[in-house]
GROMACS .gro file of C-alpha atoms in nm:
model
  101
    1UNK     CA    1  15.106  15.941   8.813
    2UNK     CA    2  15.268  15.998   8.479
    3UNK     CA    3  15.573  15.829   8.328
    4UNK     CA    4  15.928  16.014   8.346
    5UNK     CA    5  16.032  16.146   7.979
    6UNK     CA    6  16.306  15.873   8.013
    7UNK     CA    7  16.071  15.565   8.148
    8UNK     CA    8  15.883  15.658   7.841
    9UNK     CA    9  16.188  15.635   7.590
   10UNK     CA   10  16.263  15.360   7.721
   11UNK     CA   11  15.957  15.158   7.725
   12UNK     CA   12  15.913  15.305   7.357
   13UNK     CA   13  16.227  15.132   7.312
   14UNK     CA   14  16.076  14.820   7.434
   15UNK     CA   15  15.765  14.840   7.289
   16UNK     CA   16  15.752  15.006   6.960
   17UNK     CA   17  15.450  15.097   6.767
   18UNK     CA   18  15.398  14.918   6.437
   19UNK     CA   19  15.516  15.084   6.154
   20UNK     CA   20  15.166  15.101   6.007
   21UNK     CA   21  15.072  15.291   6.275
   22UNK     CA   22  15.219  15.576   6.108
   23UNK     CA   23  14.994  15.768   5.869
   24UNK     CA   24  15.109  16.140   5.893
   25UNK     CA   25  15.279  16.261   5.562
   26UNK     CA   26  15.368  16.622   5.496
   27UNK     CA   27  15.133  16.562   5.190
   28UNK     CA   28  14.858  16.506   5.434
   29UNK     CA   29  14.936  16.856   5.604
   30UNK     CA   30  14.889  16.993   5.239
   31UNK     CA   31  14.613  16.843   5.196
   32UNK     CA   32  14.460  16.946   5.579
   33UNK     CA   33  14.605  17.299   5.588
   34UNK     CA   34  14.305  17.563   5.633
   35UNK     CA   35  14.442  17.765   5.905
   36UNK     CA   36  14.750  17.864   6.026
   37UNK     CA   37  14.718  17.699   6.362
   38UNK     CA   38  14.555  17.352   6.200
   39UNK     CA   39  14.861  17.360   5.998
   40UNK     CA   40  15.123  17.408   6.293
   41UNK     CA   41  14.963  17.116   6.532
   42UNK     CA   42  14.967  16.903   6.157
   43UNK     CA   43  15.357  16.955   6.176
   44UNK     CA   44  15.376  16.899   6.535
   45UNK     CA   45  15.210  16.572   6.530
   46UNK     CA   46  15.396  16.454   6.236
   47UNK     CA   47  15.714  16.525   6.440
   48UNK     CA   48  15.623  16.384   6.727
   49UNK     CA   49  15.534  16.048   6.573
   50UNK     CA   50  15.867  16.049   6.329
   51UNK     CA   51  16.040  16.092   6.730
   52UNK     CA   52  15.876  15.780   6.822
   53UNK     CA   53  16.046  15.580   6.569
   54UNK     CA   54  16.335  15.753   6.401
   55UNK     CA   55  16.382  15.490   6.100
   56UNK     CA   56  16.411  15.591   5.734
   57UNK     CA   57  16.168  15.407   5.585
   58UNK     CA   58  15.904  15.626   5.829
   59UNK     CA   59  16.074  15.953   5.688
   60UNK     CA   60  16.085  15.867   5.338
   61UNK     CA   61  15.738  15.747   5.360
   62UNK     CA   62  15.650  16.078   5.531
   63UNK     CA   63  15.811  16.324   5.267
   64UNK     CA   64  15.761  16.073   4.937
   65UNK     CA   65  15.439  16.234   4.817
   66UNK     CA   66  15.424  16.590   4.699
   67UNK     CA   67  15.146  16.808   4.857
   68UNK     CA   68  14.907  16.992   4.709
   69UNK     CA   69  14.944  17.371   4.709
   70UNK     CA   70  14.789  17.513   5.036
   71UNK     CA   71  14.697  17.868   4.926
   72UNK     CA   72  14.987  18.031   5.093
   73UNK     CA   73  15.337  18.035   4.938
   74UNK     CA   74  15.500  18.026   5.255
   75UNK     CA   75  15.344  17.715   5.383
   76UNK     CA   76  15.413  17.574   5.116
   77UNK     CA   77  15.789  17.669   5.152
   78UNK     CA   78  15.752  17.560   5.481
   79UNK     CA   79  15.674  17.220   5.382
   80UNK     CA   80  15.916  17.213   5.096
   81UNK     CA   81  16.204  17.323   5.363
   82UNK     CA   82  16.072  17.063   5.625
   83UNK     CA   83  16.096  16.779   5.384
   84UNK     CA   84  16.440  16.871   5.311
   85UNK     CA   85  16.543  16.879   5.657
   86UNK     CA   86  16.360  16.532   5.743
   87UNK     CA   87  16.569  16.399   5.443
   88UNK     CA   88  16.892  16.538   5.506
   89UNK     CA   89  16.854  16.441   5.866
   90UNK     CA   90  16.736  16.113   5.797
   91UNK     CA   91  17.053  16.039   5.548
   92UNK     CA   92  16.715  16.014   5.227
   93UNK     CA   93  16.709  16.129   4.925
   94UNK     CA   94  16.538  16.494   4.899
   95UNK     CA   95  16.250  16.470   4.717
   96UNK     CA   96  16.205  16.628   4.380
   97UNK     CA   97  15.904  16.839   4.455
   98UNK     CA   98  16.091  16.964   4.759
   99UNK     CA   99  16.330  17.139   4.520
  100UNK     CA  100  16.119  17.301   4.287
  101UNK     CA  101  16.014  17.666   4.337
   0.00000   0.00000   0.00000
């Protein structure tokens, strides 16, 4: 017996996890990304817990730190593009290294 997607909101709500529960960064993706697949569930996770608790402080903590290069341009365009977004969305500054090629 599971909880409803909406008895879950709402007892999030309720009950919200501290703040310092939050330790997923994009810079932490960076610095985790080996594979393609370990870098995907990275991102998922990360969104999932900035879901929890939408606030900006979470976000800008999130995006603040660059990450290191991954090996692969394009994930590290993704990330780039991602932090954007999060910022944007989250009404935060972009972050410098977000902008840079």
């Amino acid at each position: 017996m599971g909880l409803e997607a909406d008895s879950l909101a709402a007892w999030l709500e309720q009950h919200p996890p501290a703040h310092a529960r939050f330790k997923a960064s994009l810079a932490a993706i960076g610095r985790g990304a080996s594979e393609l697949e370990d870098f995907l569930s990275a991102v998922r996770d990360l969104l999932d817990e900035l879901a929890l608790v939408p606030e900006s402080r979470i976000v800008a903590r999130a995006i603040a730190e660059e990450p290191p290069l991954t090996g692969d341009a394009r994930l590290d365009a993704y990330l780039g593009a991602l932090a954007e977004h999060l910022a944007v969305s989250s009404g935060q500054p972009v972050p410098g290294w977000a902008l840079r090629p």
